[in-house]
Amino acid sequence: MSDTFHLDSTVSFWNVDRDQTLTLTGVFKLLQEGAIKHADLYDVGSRAMLARGESWVLNRMSAAIHRYPRYEESLHLETWSSGIRGFKGYREFRLRAGEELLVSASSLWLYLNVKNKVLTRVPSELAESFPERGDNAFHPDIDKLRLVEPVAPTGSVEVSVRYSDIDSNGHVNNAAYFDYLQTALARLGEPVRPARIELQFAKEIPPTLDLVKVDTQKQDNQLLFRVGSETECFAKGRLFG
């Protein structure tokens, strides 16, 4: 099989906002779908959870969104593994509309036992069979990406956790965090379509939580953000543009 997975799609009406533009959540749901489908081909995706009780969870993401596509645009996603090392998996994404590059992204994923919530090594026979590419990384040192929380928030918004946010791992799906973030940006009067986003997940959001709080703080040319509760941080990151 090819070391690069290709996924064609069209921007659906239920994935666009009031301006008929793909939401931030929609962008990352598409990237997530490509990652899962590619991993499923080699038995280390969603099927691994059913067979072995193991799953990938997104730990860090660095992405540039050059343009947000609009309703009914045809999209082509390319994604590939840039390596599996122990319990870590590295993945690249490129999203295009025709020849136009829309999104470039690098990501770091962690492999864990879902029941015990502990990191576990990807079985060697599966890791060795998974094809990888070592070229053209958008953020080649994503392992070193360290993000900080807002220390003096200038904006804060509470957002409801919905039934549809919970995935088959029993916690809030990674893509839902981007919905919380974009909702907060809109309510705070900030640009809702950032050109660059870096995000680090700190802790899963349990399905029993009713609300999350998004805190933001402007710092130089960036906007720091935190998704959490009064006492815990679930994710932190920064936006540009």
JSON list of C-alpha atoms in Angstrom, two decimals:
[
{"chain": "A", "resi": 1, "resn": "MET", "atom": "CA", "xyz": [0.00, 0.00, 0.00]},
{"chain": "A", "resi": 2, "resn": "SER", "atom": "CA", "xyz": [1.03, 3.61, -0.50]},
{"chain": "A", "resi": 3, "resn": "ASP", "atom": "CA", "xyz": [2.74, 5.46, 2.33]},
{"chain": "A", "resi": 4, "resn": "THR", "atom": "CA", "xyz": [0.31, 8.36, 1.74]},
{"chain": "A", "resi": 5, "resn": "PHE", "atom": "CA", "xyz": [-3.43, 8.09, 2.33]},
{"chain": "A", "resi": 6, "resn": "HIS", "atom": "CA", "xyz": [-5.74, 10.12, 0.08]},
{"chain": "A", "resi": 7, "resn": "LEU", "atom": "CA", "xyz": [-9.27, 11.18, 0.99]},
{"chain": "A", "resi": 8, "resn": "ASP", "atom": "CA", "xyz": [-11.62, 13.13, -1.28]},
{"chain": "A", "resi": 9, "resn": "SER", "atom": "CA", "xyz": [-14.60, 14.98, 0.15]},
{"chain": "A", "resi": 10, "resn": "THR", "atom": "CA", "xyz": [-16.94, 17.90, -0.38]},
{"chain": "A", "resi": 11, "resn": "VAL", "atom": "CA", "xyz": [-17.74, 20.60, 2.15]},
{"chain": "A", "resi": 12, "resn": "SER", "atom": "CA", "xyz": [-21.18, 19.66, 3.48]},
{"chain": "A", "resi": 13, "resn": "PHE", "atom": "CA", "xyz": [-23.85, 22.14, 4.50]},
{"chain": "A", "resi": 14, "resn": "TRP", "atom": "CA", "xyz": [-23.93, 20.80, 8.07]},
{"chain": "A", "resi": 15, "resn": "ASN", "atom": "CA", "xyz": [-20.21, 21.54, 8.42]},
{"chain": "A", "resi": 16, "resn": "VAL", "atom": "CA", "xyz": [-20.32, 25.23, 7.49]},
{"chain": "A", "resi": 17, "resn": "ASP", "atom": "CA", "xyz": [-21.06, 28.32, 9.56]},
{"chain": "A", "resi": 18, "resn": "ARG", "atom": "CA", "xyz": [-23.38, 31.28, 9.00]},
{"chain": "A", "resi": 19, "resn": "ASP", "atom": "CA", "xyz": [-21.09, 32.48, 6.20]},
{"chain": "A", "resi": 20, "resn": "GLN", "atom": "CA", "xyz": [-21.17, 29.06, 4.49]},
{"chain": "A", "resi": 21, "resn": "THR", "atom": "CA", "xyz": [-17.51, 28.59, 5.37]},
{"chain": "A", "resi": 22, "resn": "LEU", "atom": "CA", "xyz": [-16.09, 25.39, 6.86]},
{"chain": "A", "resi": 23, "resn": "THR", "atom": "CA", "xyz": [-15.89, 25.69, 10.64]},
{"chain": "A", "resi": 24, "resn": "LEU", "atom": "CA", "xyz": [-12.68, 25.27, 12.59]},
{"chain": "A", "resi": 25, "resn": "THR", "atom": "CA", "xyz": [-14.12, 22.03, 13.95]},
{"chain": "A", "resi": 26, "resn": "GLY", "atom": "CA", "xyz": [-14.94, 20.91, 10.42]},
{"chain": "A", "resi": 27, "resn": "VAL", "atom": "CA", "xyz": [-11.33, 21.37, 9.36]},
{"chain": "A", "resi": 28, "resn": "PHE", "atom": "CA", "xyz": [-9.99, 19.21, 12.16]},
{"chain": "A", "resi": 29, "resn": "LYS", "atom": "CA", "xyz": [-12.73, 16.60, 11.86]},
{"chain": "A", "resi": 30, "resn": "LEU", "atom": "CA", "xyz": [-11.60, 16.08, 8.29]},
{"chain": "A", "resi": 31, "resn": "LEU", "atom": "CA", "xyz": [-7.96, 15.70, 9.34]},
{"chain": "A", "resi": 32, "resn": "GLN", "atom": "CA", "xyz": [-9.02, 13.28, 12.08]},
{"chain": "A", "resi": 33, "resn": "GLU", "atom": "CA", "xyz": [-11.07, 11.23, 9.63]},
{"chain": "A", "resi": 34, "resn": "GLY", "atom": "CA", "xyz": [-8.10, 10.84, 7.32]},
{"chain": "A", "resi": 35, "resn": "ALA", "atom": "CA", "xyz": [-5.84, 9.78, 10.19]},
{"chain": "A", "resi": 36, "resn": "ILE", "atom": "CA", "xyz": [-8.32, 7.17, 11.46]},
{"chain": "A", "resi": 37, "resn": "LYS", "atom": "CA", "xyz": [-9.04, 5.71, 8.03]},
{"chain": "A", "resi": 38, "resn": "HIS", "atom": "CA", "xyz": [-5.32, 5.42, 7.26]},
{"chain": "A", "resi": 39, "resn": "ALA", "atom": "CA", "xyz": [-4.59, 3.77, 10.62]},
{"chain": "A", "resi": 40, "resn": "ASP", "atom": "CA", "xyz": [-7.53, 1.37, 10.14]},
{"chain": "A", "resi": 41, "resn": "LEU", "atom": "CA", "xyz": [-5.85, -0.03, 7.03]},
{"chain": "A", "resi": 42, "resn": "TYR", "atom": "CA", "xyz": [-3.07, -1.33, 9.27]},
{"chain": "A", "resi": 43, "resn": "ASP", "atom": "CA", "xyz": [-5.15, -2.33, 12.30]},
{"chain": "A", "resi": 44, "resn": "VAL", "atom": "CA", "xyz": [-3.92, 0.53, 14.51]},
{"chain": "A", "resi": 45, "resn": "GLY", "atom": "CA", "xyz": [-6.99, 2.78, 14.17]},
{"chain": "A", "resi": 46, "resn": "SER", "atom": "CA", "xyz": [-10.53, 2.52, 15.50]},
{"chain": "A", "resi": 47, "resn": "ARG", "atom": "CA", "xyz": [-10.51, -1.25, 14.97]},
{"chain": "A", "resi": 48, "resn": "ALA", "atom": "CA", "xyz": [-7.62, -1.56, 17.42]},
{"chain": "A", "resi": 49, "resn": "MET", "atom": "CA", "xyz": [-9.92, -0.32, 20.16]},
{"chain": "A", "resi": 50, "resn": "LEU", "atom": "CA", "xyz": [-12.41, -3.06, 19.41]},
{"chain": "A", "resi": 51, "resn": "ALA", "atom": "CA", "xyz": [-9.77, -5.77, 19.11]},
{"chain": "A", "resi": 52, "resn": "ARG", "atom": "CA", "xyz": [-7.28, -4.80, 21.82]},
{"chain": "A", "resi": 53, "resn": "GLY", "atom": "CA", "xyz": [-8.84, -1.93, 23.80]},
{"chain": "A", "resi": 54, "resn": "GLU", "atom": "CA", "xyz": [-6.18, 0.47, 22.50]},
{"chain": "A", "resi": 55, "resn": "SER", "atom": "CA", "xyz": [-6.49, 3.80, 20.75]},
{"chain": "A", "resi": 56, "resn": "TRP", "atom": "CA", "xyz": [-4.62, 6.87, 19.53]},
{"chain": "A", "resi": 57, "resn": "VAL", "atom": "CA", "xyz": [-5.24, 10.20, 21.27]},
{"chain": "A", "resi": 58, "resn": "LEU", "atom": "CA", "xyz": [-4.09, 13.51, 19.87]},
{"chain": "A", "resi": 59, "resn": "ASN", "atom": "CA", "xyz": [-1.46, 15.18, 22.03]},
{"chain": "A", "resi": 60, "resn": "ARG", "atom": "CA", "xyz": [-0.27, 18.17, 19.97]},
{"chain": "A", "resi": 61, "resn": "MET", "atom": "CA", "xyz": [-1.21, 19.87, 16.74]},
{"chain": "A", "resi": 62, "resn": "SER", "atom": "CA", "xyz": [0.42, 22.66, 14.78]},
{"chain": "A", "resi": 63, "resn": "ALA", "atom": "CA", "xyz": [-1.45, 23.87, 11.71]},
{"chain": "A", "resi": 64, "resn": "ALA", "atom": "CA", "xyz": [-1.52, 26.70, 9.20]},
{"chain": "A", "resi": 65, "resn": "ILE", "atom": "CA", "xyz": [-4.90, 27.33, 7.59]},
{"chain": "A", "resi": 66, "resn": "HIS", "atom": "CA", "xyz": [-4.10, 29.25, 4.45]},
{"chain": "A", "resi": 67, "resn": "ARG", "atom": "CA", "xyz": [-7.77, 29.51, 3.47]},
{"chain": "A", "resi": 68, "resn": "TYR", "atom": "CA", "xyz": [-11.02, 28.13, 4.89]},
{"chain": "A", "resi": 69, "resn": "PRO", "atom": "CA", "xyz": [-13.01, 26.34, 2.15]},
{"chain": "A", "resi": 70, "resn": "ARG", "atom": "CA", "xyz": [-16.63, 27.11, 1.45]},
{"chain": "A", "resi": 71, "resn": "TYR", "atom": "CA", "xyz": [-19.82, 25.10, 0.99]},
{"chain": "A", "resi": 72, "resn": "GLU", "atom": "CA", "xyz": [-19.68, 22.52, -1.83]},
{"chain": "A", "resi": 73, "resn": "GLU", "atom": "CA", "xyz": [-15.96, 22.97, -2.52]},
{"chain": "A", "resi": 74, "resn": "SER", "atom": "CA", "xyz": [-14.23, 19.73, -3.47]},
{"chain": "A", "resi": 75, "resn": "LEU", "atom": "CA", "xyz": [-11.34, 18.87, -1.17]},
{"chain": "A", "resi": 76, "resn": "HIS", "atom": "CA", "xyz": [-8.44, 16.45, -1.34]},
{"chain": "A", "resi": 77, "resn": "LEU", "atom": "CA", "xyz": [-6.63, 15.39, 1.83]},
{"chain": "A", "resi": 78, "resn": "GLU", "atom": "CA", "xyz": [-3.21, 13.76, 1.91]},
{"chain": "A", "resi": 79, "resn": "THR", "atom": "CA", "xyz": [-1.96, 12.35, 5.19]},
{"chain": "A", "resi": 80, "resn": "TRP", "atom": "CA", "xyz": [0.98, 10.17, 6.11]},
{"chain": "A", "resi": 81, "resn": "SER", "atom": "CA", "xyz": [2.80, 8.80, 9.13]},
{"chain": "A", "resi": 82, "resn": "SER", "atom": "CA", "xyz": [6.19, 10.37, 9.73]},
{"chain": "A", "resi": 83, "resn": "GLY", "atom": "CA", "xyz": [7.08, 7.67, 12.24]},
{"chain": "A", "resi": 84, "resn": "ILE", "atom": "CA", "xyz": [5.93, 5.50, 15.15]},
{"chain": "A", "resi": 85, "resn": "ARG", "atom": "CA", "xyz": [8.32, 5.41, 18.09]},
{"chain": "A", "resi": 86, "resn": "GLY", "atom": "CA", "xyz": [7.24, 3.46, 21.14]},
{"chain": "A", "resi": 87, "resn": "PHE", "atom": "CA", "xyz": [3.89, 4.91, 22.18]},
{"chain": "A", "resi": 88, "resn": "LYS", "atom": "CA", "xyz": [4.24, 8.03, 19.99]},
{"chain": "A", "resi": 89, "resn": "GLY", "atom": "CA", "xyz": [2.96, 8.49, 16.46]},
{"chain": "A", "resi": 90, "resn": "TYR", "atom": "CA", "xyz": [3.78, 11.43, 14.18]},
{"chain": "A", "resi": 91, "resn": "ARG", "atom": "CA", "xyz": [1.46, 12.43, 11.34]},
{"chain": "A", "resi": 92, "resn": "GLU", "atom": "CA", "xyz": [1.39, 15.04, 8.58]},
{"chain": "A", "resi": 93, "resn": "PHE", "atom": "CA", "xyz": [-1.61, 16.53, 6.76]},
{"chain": "A", "resi": 94, "resn": "ARG", "atom": "CA", "xyz": [-2.04, 18.56, 3.58]},
{"chain": "A", "resi": 95, "resn": "LEU", "atom": "CA", "xyz": [-5.52, 19.68, 2.47]},
{"chain": "A", "resi": 96, "resn": "ARG", "atom": "CA", "xyz": [-6.08, 21.09, -1.02]},
{"chain": "A", "resi": 97, "resn": "ALA", "atom": "CA", "xyz": [-8.83, 22.44, -3.23]},
{"chain": "A", "resi": 98, "resn": "GLY", "atom": "CA", "xyz": [-7.57, 21.59, -6.69]},
{"chain": "A", "resi": 99, "resn": "GLU", "atom": "CA", "xyz": [-3.96, 22.78, -6.75]},
{"chain": "A", "resi": 100, "resn": "GLU", "atom": "CA", "xyz": [-4.50, 25.31, -3.95]},
{"chain": "A", "resi": 101, "resn": "LEU", "atom": "CA", "xyz": [-2.99, 24.35, -0.60]},
{"chain": "A", "resi": 102, "resn": "LEU", "atom": "CA", "xyz": [-5.53, 25.09, 2.14]},
{"chain": "A", "resi": 103, "resn": "VAL", "atom": "CA", "xyz": [-4.09, 23.47, 5.27]},
{"chain": "A", "resi": 104, "resn": "SER", "atom": "CA", "xyz": [-0.65, 22.28, 6.35]},
{"chain": "A", "resi": 105, "resn": "ALA", "atom": "CA", "xyz": [-0.37, 20.49, 9.68]},
{"chain": "A", "resi": 106, "resn": "SER", "atom": "CA", "xyz": [1.84, 18.32, 11.86]},
{"chain": "A", "resi": 107, "resn": "SER", "atom": "CA", "xyz": [0.57, 16.27, 14.78]},
{"chain": "A", "resi": 108, "resn": "LEU", "atom": "CA", "xyz": [1.76, 14.08, 17.63]},
{"chain": "A", "resi": 109, "resn": "TRP", "atom": "CA", "xyz": [-0.43, 11.22, 18.85]},
{"chain": "A", "resi": 110, "resn": "LEU", "atom": "CA", "xyz": [-0.12, 8.94, 21.88]},
{"chain": "A", "resi": 111, "resn": "TYR", "atom": "CA", "xyz": [-1.15, 5.28, 21.94]},
{"chain": "A", "resi": 112, "resn": "LEU", "atom": "CA", "xyz": [-2.89, 4.12, 25.11]},
{"chain": "A", "resi": 113, "resn": "ASN", "atom": "CA", "xyz": [-4.89, 1.40, 26.75]},
{"chain": "A", "resi": 114, "resn": "VAL", "atom": "CA", "xyz": [-8.39, 2.88, 26.88]},
{"chain": "A", "resi": 115, "resn": "LYS", "atom": "CA", "xyz": [-9.57, 0.95, 29.95]},
{"chain": "A", "resi": 116, "resn": "ASN", "atom": "CA", "xyz": [-6.53, 1.62, 32.15]},
{"chain": "A", "resi": 117, "resn": "LYS", "atom": "CA", "xyz": [-5.76, 5.07, 30.70]},
{"chain": "A", "resi": 118, "resn": "VAL", "atom": "CA", "xyz": [-2.06, 4.25, 30.44]},
{"chain": "A", "resi": 119, "resn": "LEU", "atom": "CA", "xyz": [0.31, 4.73, 27.53]},
{"chain": "A", "resi": 120, "resn": "THR", "atom": "CA", "xyz": [1.32, 1.54, 25.78]},
{"chain": "A", "resi": 121, "resn": "ARG", "atom": "CA", "xyz": [3.75, 0.74, 22.99]},
{"chain": "A", "resi": 122, "resn": "VAL", "atom": "CA", "xyz": [2.32, 0.10, 19.57]},
{"chain": "A", "resi": 123, "resn": "PRO", "atom": "CA", "xyz": [2.73, -3.65, 18.92]},
{"chain": "A", "resi": 124, "resn": "SER", "atom": "CA", "xyz": [6.05, -4.05, 17.08]},
{"chain": "A", "resi": 125, "resn": "GLU", "atom": "CA", "xyz": [4.60, -6.11, 14.26]},
{"chain": "A", "resi": 126, "resn": "LEU", "atom": "CA", "xyz": [2.04, -3.38, 13.56]},
{"chain": "A", "resi": 127, "resn": "ALA", "atom": "CA", "xyz": [4.49, -0.49, 13.89]},
{"chain": "A", "resi": 128, "resn": "GLU", "atom": "CA", "xyz": [6.92, -2.19, 11.52]},
{"chain": "A", "resi": 129, "resn": "SER", "atom": "CA", "xyz": [4.22, -2.81, 8.91]},
{"chain": "A", "resi": 130, "resn": "PHE", "atom": "CA", "xyz": [2.95, 0.78, 8.94]},
{"chain": "A", "resi": 131, "resn": "PRO", "atom": "CA", "xyz": [4.48, 2.77, 6.06]},
{"chain": "A", "resi": 132, "resn": "GLU", "atom": "CA", "xyz": [6.06, 6.12, 6.85]},
{"chain": "A", "resi": 133, "resn": "ARG", "atom": "CA", "xyz": [7.51, 9.16, 5.12]},
{"chain": "A", "resi": 134, "resn": "GLY", "atom": "CA", "xyz": [10.22, 11.26, 6.69]},
{"chain": "A", "resi": 135, "resn": "ASP", "atom": "CA", "xyz": [10.06, 14.21, 4.32]},
{"chain": "A", "resi": 136, "resn": "ASN", "atom": "CA", "xyz": [8.34, 17.58, 4.17]},
{"chain": "A", "resi": 137, "resn": "ALA", "atom": "CA", "xyz": [7.24, 17.98, 7.79]},
{"chain": "A", "resi": 138, "resn": "PHE", "atom": "CA", "xyz": [5.33, 21.19, 8.44]},
{"chain": "A", "resi": 139, "resn": "HIS", "atom": "CA", "xyz": [6.48, 21.36, 12.08]},
{"chain": "A", "resi": 140, "resn": "PRO", "atom": "CA", "xyz": [9.45, 18.95, 12.27]},
{"chain": "A", "resi": 141, "resn": "ASP", "atom": "CA", "xyz": [10.17, 19.59, 15.96]},
{"chain": "A", "resi": 142, "resn": "ILE", "atom": "CA", "xyz": [6.60, 19.21, 17.22]},
{"chain": "A", "resi": 143, "resn": "ASP", "atom": "CA", "xyz": [7.97, 17.05, 20.06]},
{"chain": "A", "resi": 144, "resn": "LYS", "atom": "CA", "xyz": [9.56, 20.20, 21.45]},
{"chain": "A", "resi": 145, "resn": "LEU", "atom": "CA", "xyz": [6.41, 22.32, 21.20]},
{"chain": "A", "resi": 146, "resn": "ARG", "atom": "CA", "xyz": [5.70, 23.73, 24.65]},
{"chain": "A", "resi": 147, "resn": "LEU", "atom": "CA", "xyz": [2.72, 26.00, 25.15]},
{"chain": "A", "resi": 148, "resn": "VAL", "atom": "CA", "xyz": [1.70, 28.10, 28.13]},
{"chain": "A", "resi": 149, "resn": "GLU", "atom": "CA", "xyz": [-1.65, 28.99, 29.64]},
{"chain": "A", "resi": 150, "resn": "PRO", "atom": "CA", "xyz": [-2.91, 32.58, 29.85]},
{"chain": "A", "resi": 151, "resn": "VAL", "atom": "CA", "xyz": [-1.63, 33.99, 33.15]},
{"chain": "A", "resi": 152, "resn": "ALA", "atom": "CA", "xyz": [-3.88, 37.06, 33.12]},
{"chain": "A", "resi": 153, "resn": "PRO", "atom": "CA", "xyz": [-6.94, 36.21, 30.99]},
{"chain": "A", "resi": 154, "resn": "THR", "atom": "CA", "xyz": [-8.61, 39.15, 29.29]},
{"chain": "A", "resi": 155, "resn": "GLY", "atom": "CA", "xyz": [-11.56, 37.11, 28.05]},
{"chain": "A", "resi": 156, "resn": "SER", "atom": "CA", "xyz": [-13.49, 34.13, 29.41]},
{"chain": "A", "resi": 157, "resn": "VAL", "atom": "CA", "xyz": [-16.45, 32.19, 27.99]},
{"chain": "A", "resi": 158, "resn": "GLU", "atom": "CA", "xyz": [-18.31, 29.15, 29.30]},
{"chain": "A", "resi": 159, "resn": "VAL", "atom": "CA", "xyz": [-19.43, 26.60, 26.70]},
{"chain": "A", "resi": 160, "resn": "SER", "atom": "CA", "xyz": [-21.71, 23.59, 27.18]},
{"chain": "A", "resi": 161, "resn": "VAL", "atom": "CA", "xyz": [-20.41, 20.06, 26.73]},
{"chain": "A", "resi": 162, "resn": "ARG", "atom": "CA", "xyz": [-22.89, 18.21, 24.53]},
{"chain": "A", "resi": 163, "resn": "TYR", "atom": "CA", "xyz": [-23.81, 14.56, 24.15]},
{"chain": "A", "resi": 164, "resn": "SER", "atom": "CA", "xyz": [-22.45, 14.61, 20.60]},
{"chain": "A", "resi": 165, "resn": "ASP", "atom": "CA", "xyz": [-19.01, 15.73, 21.85]},
{"chain": "A", "resi": 166, "resn": "ILE", "atom": "CA", "xyz": [-18.33, 12.35, 23.52]},
{"chain": "A", "resi": 167, "resn": "ASP", "atom": "CA", "xyz": [-16.60, 9.76, 21.35]},
{"chain": "A", "resi": 168, "resn": "SER", "atom": "CA", "xyz": [-16.16, 6.00, 21.59]},
{"chain": "A", "resi": 169, "resn": "ASN", "atom": "CA", "xyz": [-13.14, 6.42, 23.88]},
{"chain": "A", "resi": 170, "resn": "GLY", "atom": "CA", "xyz": [-15.53, 7.75, 26.53]},
{"chain": "A", "resi": 171, "resn": "HIS", "atom": "CA", "xyz": [-14.27, 11.33, 26.58]},
{"chain": "A", "resi": 172, "resn": "VAL", "atom": "CA", "xyz": [-14.74, 14.56, 24.67]},
{"chain": "A", "resi": 173, "resn": "ASN", "atom": "CA", "xyz": [-13.43, 14.13, 21.14]},
{"chain": "A", "resi": 174, "resn": "ASN", "atom": "CA", "xyz": [-10.41, 16.19, 20.12]},
{"chain": "A", "resi": 175, "resn": "ALA", "atom": "CA", "xyz": [-12.33, 18.00, 17.41]},
{"chain": "A", "resi": 176, "resn": "ALA", "atom": "CA", "xyz": [-14.86, 19.36, 19.94]},
{"chain": "A", "resi": 177, "resn": "TYR", "atom": "CA", "xyz": [-12.14, 21.47, 21.56]},
{"chain": "A", "resi": 178, "resn": "PHE", "atom": "CA", "xyz": [-11.90, 23.49, 18.35]},
{"chain": "A", "resi": 179, "resn": "ASP", "atom": "CA", "xyz": [-15.66, 24.10, 18.49]},
{"chain": "A", "resi": 180, "resn": "TYR", "atom": "CA", "xyz": [-15.37, 25.39, 22.07]},
{"chain": "A", "resi": 181, "resn": "LEU", "atom": "CA", "xyz": [-12.52, 27.63, 20.96]},
{"chain": "A", "resi": 182, "resn": "GLN", "atom": "CA", "xyz": [-14.29, 29.06, 17.91]},
{"chain": "A", "resi": 183, "resn": "THR", "atom": "CA", "xyz": [-17.46, 29.66, 19.95]},
{"chain": "A", "resi": 184, "resn": "ALA", "atom": "CA", "xyz": [-15.44, 31.60, 22.51]},
{"chain": "A", "resi": 185, "resn": "LEU", "atom": "CA", "xyz": [-13.68, 33.63, 19.81]},
{"chain": "A", "resi": 186, "resn": "ALA", "atom": "CA", "xyz": [-17.04, 34.66, 18.34]},
{"chain": "A", "resi": 187, "resn": "ARG", "atom": "CA", "xyz": [-18.50, 35.69, 21.70]},
{"chain": "A", "resi": 188, "resn": "LEU", "atom": "CA", "xyz": [-15.38, 37.68, 22.59]},
{"chain": "A", "resi": 189, "resn": "GLY", "atom": "CA", "xyz": [-15.35, 39.54, 19.26]},
{"chain": "A", "resi": 190, "resn": "GLU", "atom": "CA", "xyz": [-12.06, 37.95, 18.16]},
{"chain": "A", "resi": 191, "resn": "PRO", "atom": "CA", "xyz": [-11.37, 36.73, 14.60]},
{"chain": "A", "resi": 192, "resn": "VAL", "atom": "CA", "xyz": [-13.07, 33.35, 14.29]},
{"chain": "A", "resi": 193, "resn": "ARG", "atom": "CA", "xyz": [-10.83, 31.95, 11.53]},
{"chain": "A", "resi": 194, "resn": "PRO", "atom": "CA", "xyz": [-7.23, 31.95, 12.77]},
{"chain": "A", "resi": 195, "resn": "ALA", "atom": "CA", "xyz": [-4.52, 31.49, 10.16]},
{"chain": "A", "resi": 196, "resn": "ARG", "atom": "CA", "xyz": [-2.27, 29.54, 12.50]},
{"chain": "A", "resi": 197, "resn": "ILE", "atom": "CA", "xyz": [-3.06, 27.39, 15.53]},
{"chain": "A", "resi": 198, "resn": "GLU", "atom": "CA", "xyz": [-0.88, 25.45, 17.94]},
{"chain": "A", "resi": 199, "resn": "LEU", "atom": "CA", "xyz": [-2.56, 23.30, 20.57]},
{"chain": "A", "resi": 200, "resn": "GLN", "atom": "CA", "xyz": [-1.42, 20.93, 23.29]},
{"chain": "A", "resi": 201, "resn": "PHE", "atom": "CA", "xyz": [-3.86, 18.61, 25.03]},
{"chain": "A", "resi": 202, "resn": "ALA", "atom": "CA", "xyz": [-3.23, 18.26, 28.76]},
{"chain": "A", "resi": 203, "resn": "LYS", "atom": "CA", "xyz": [-6.07, 16.13, 30.11]},
{"chain": "A", "resi": 204, "resn": "GLU", "atom": "CA", "xyz": [-9.23, 14.51, 28.79]},
{"chain": "A", "resi": 205, "resn": "ILE", "atom": "CA", "xyz": [-12.60, 16.14, 29.42]},
{"chain": "A", "resi": 206, "resn": "PRO", "atom": "CA", "xyz": [-14.85, 13.61, 31.20]},
{"chain": "A", "resi": 207, "resn": "PRO", "atom": "CA", "xyz": [-18.38, 13.01, 29.87]},
{"chain": "A", "resi": 208, "resn": "THR", "atom": "CA", "xyz": [-19.82, 14.05, 33.26]},
{"chain": "A", "resi": 209, "resn": "LEU", "atom": "CA", "xyz": [-18.71, 17.67, 32.89]},
{"chain": "A", "resi": 210, "resn": "ASP", "atom": "CA", "xyz": [-21.48, 20.09, 31.91]},
{"chain": "A", "resi": 211, "resn": "LEU", "atom": "CA", "xyz": [-19.41, 23.17, 31.04]},
{"chain": "A", "resi": 212, "resn": "VAL", "atom": "CA", "xyz": [-15.90, 24.08, 29.98]},
{"chain": "A", "resi": 213, "resn": "LYS", "atom": "CA", "xyz": [-14.36, 27.52, 30.26]},
{"chain": "A", "resi": 214, "resn": "VAL", "atom": "CA", "xyz": [-12.27, 29.06, 27.49]},
{"chain": "A", "resi": 215, "resn": "ASP", "atom": "CA", "xyz": [-9.85, 31.74, 28.71]},
{"chain": "A", "resi": 216, "resn": "THR", "atom": "CA", "xyz": [-7.93, 33.99, 26.32]},
{"chain": "A", "resi": 217, "resn": "GLN", "atom": "CA", "xyz": [-5.15, 36.53, 26.60]},
{"chain": "A", "resi": 218, "resn": "LYS", "atom": "CA", "xyz": [-3.61, 38.74, 23.92]},
{"chain": "A", "resi": 219, "resn": "GLN", "atom": "CA", "xyz": [0.17, 38.67, 23.90]},
{"chain": "A", "resi": 220, "resn": "ASP", "atom": "CA", "xyz": [2.12, 40.50, 21.21]},
{"chain": "A", "resi": 221, "resn": "ASN", "atom": "CA", "xyz": [0.82, 39.20, 17.86]},
{"chain": "A", "resi": 222, "resn": "GLN", "atom": "CA", "xyz": [-0.79, 36.06, 19.28]},
{"chain": "A", "resi": 223, "resn": "LEU", "atom": "CA", "xyz": [-3.77, 35.01, 21.35]},
{"chain": "A", "resi": 224, "resn": "LEU", "atom": "CA", "xyz": [-3.11, 32.53, 24.14]},
{"chain": "A", "resi": 225, "resn": "PHE", "atom": "CA", "xyz": [-6.00, 30.28, 25.13]},
{"chain": "A", "resi": 226, "resn": "ARG", "atom": "CA", "xyz": [-6.91, 27.65, 27.69]},
{"chain": "A", "resi": 227, "resn": "VAL", "atom": "CA", "xyz": [-9.78, 25.17, 27.65]},
{"chain": "A", "resi": 228, "resn": "GLY", "atom": "CA", "xyz": [-10.50, 23.99, 31.17]},
{"chain": "A", "resi": 229, "resn": "SER", "atom": "CA", "xyz": [-12.57, 24.11, 34.32]},
{"chain": "A", "resi": 230, "resn": "GLU", "atom": "CA", "xyz": [-12.07, 26.24, 37.41]},
{"chain": "A", "resi": 231, "resn": "THR", "atom": "CA", "xyz": [-9.38, 23.89, 38.65]},
{"chain": "A", "resi": 232, "resn": "GLU", "atom": "CA", "xyz": [-8.08, 21.91, 35.66]},
{"chain": "A", "resi": 233, "resn": "CYS", "atom": "CA", "xyz": [-6.54, 22.62, 32.27]},
{"chain": "A", "resi": 234, "resn": "PHE", "atom": "CA", "xyz": [-7.68, 20.33, 29.47]},
{"chain": "A", "resi": 235, "resn": "ALA", "atom": "CA", "xyz": [-5.86, 22.03, 26.60]},
{"chain": "A", "resi": 236, "resn": "LYS", "atom": "CA", "xyz": [-3.78, 25.14, 25.95]},
{"chain": "A", "resi": 237, "resn": "GLY", "atom": "CA", "xyz": [-2.47, 26.84, 22.88]},
{"chain": "A", "resi": 238, "resn": "ARG", "atom": "CA", "xyz": [-2.03, 29.96, 20.81]},
{"chain": "A", "resi": 239, "resn": "LEU", "atom": "CA", "xyz": [-3.49, 31.50, 17.69]},
{"chain": "A", "resi": 240, "resn": "PHE", "atom": "CA", "xyz": [-2.00, 33.79, 15.07]},
{"chain": "A", "resi": 241, "resn": "GLY", "atom": "CA", "xyz": [-3.77, 35.85, 12.44]}
]
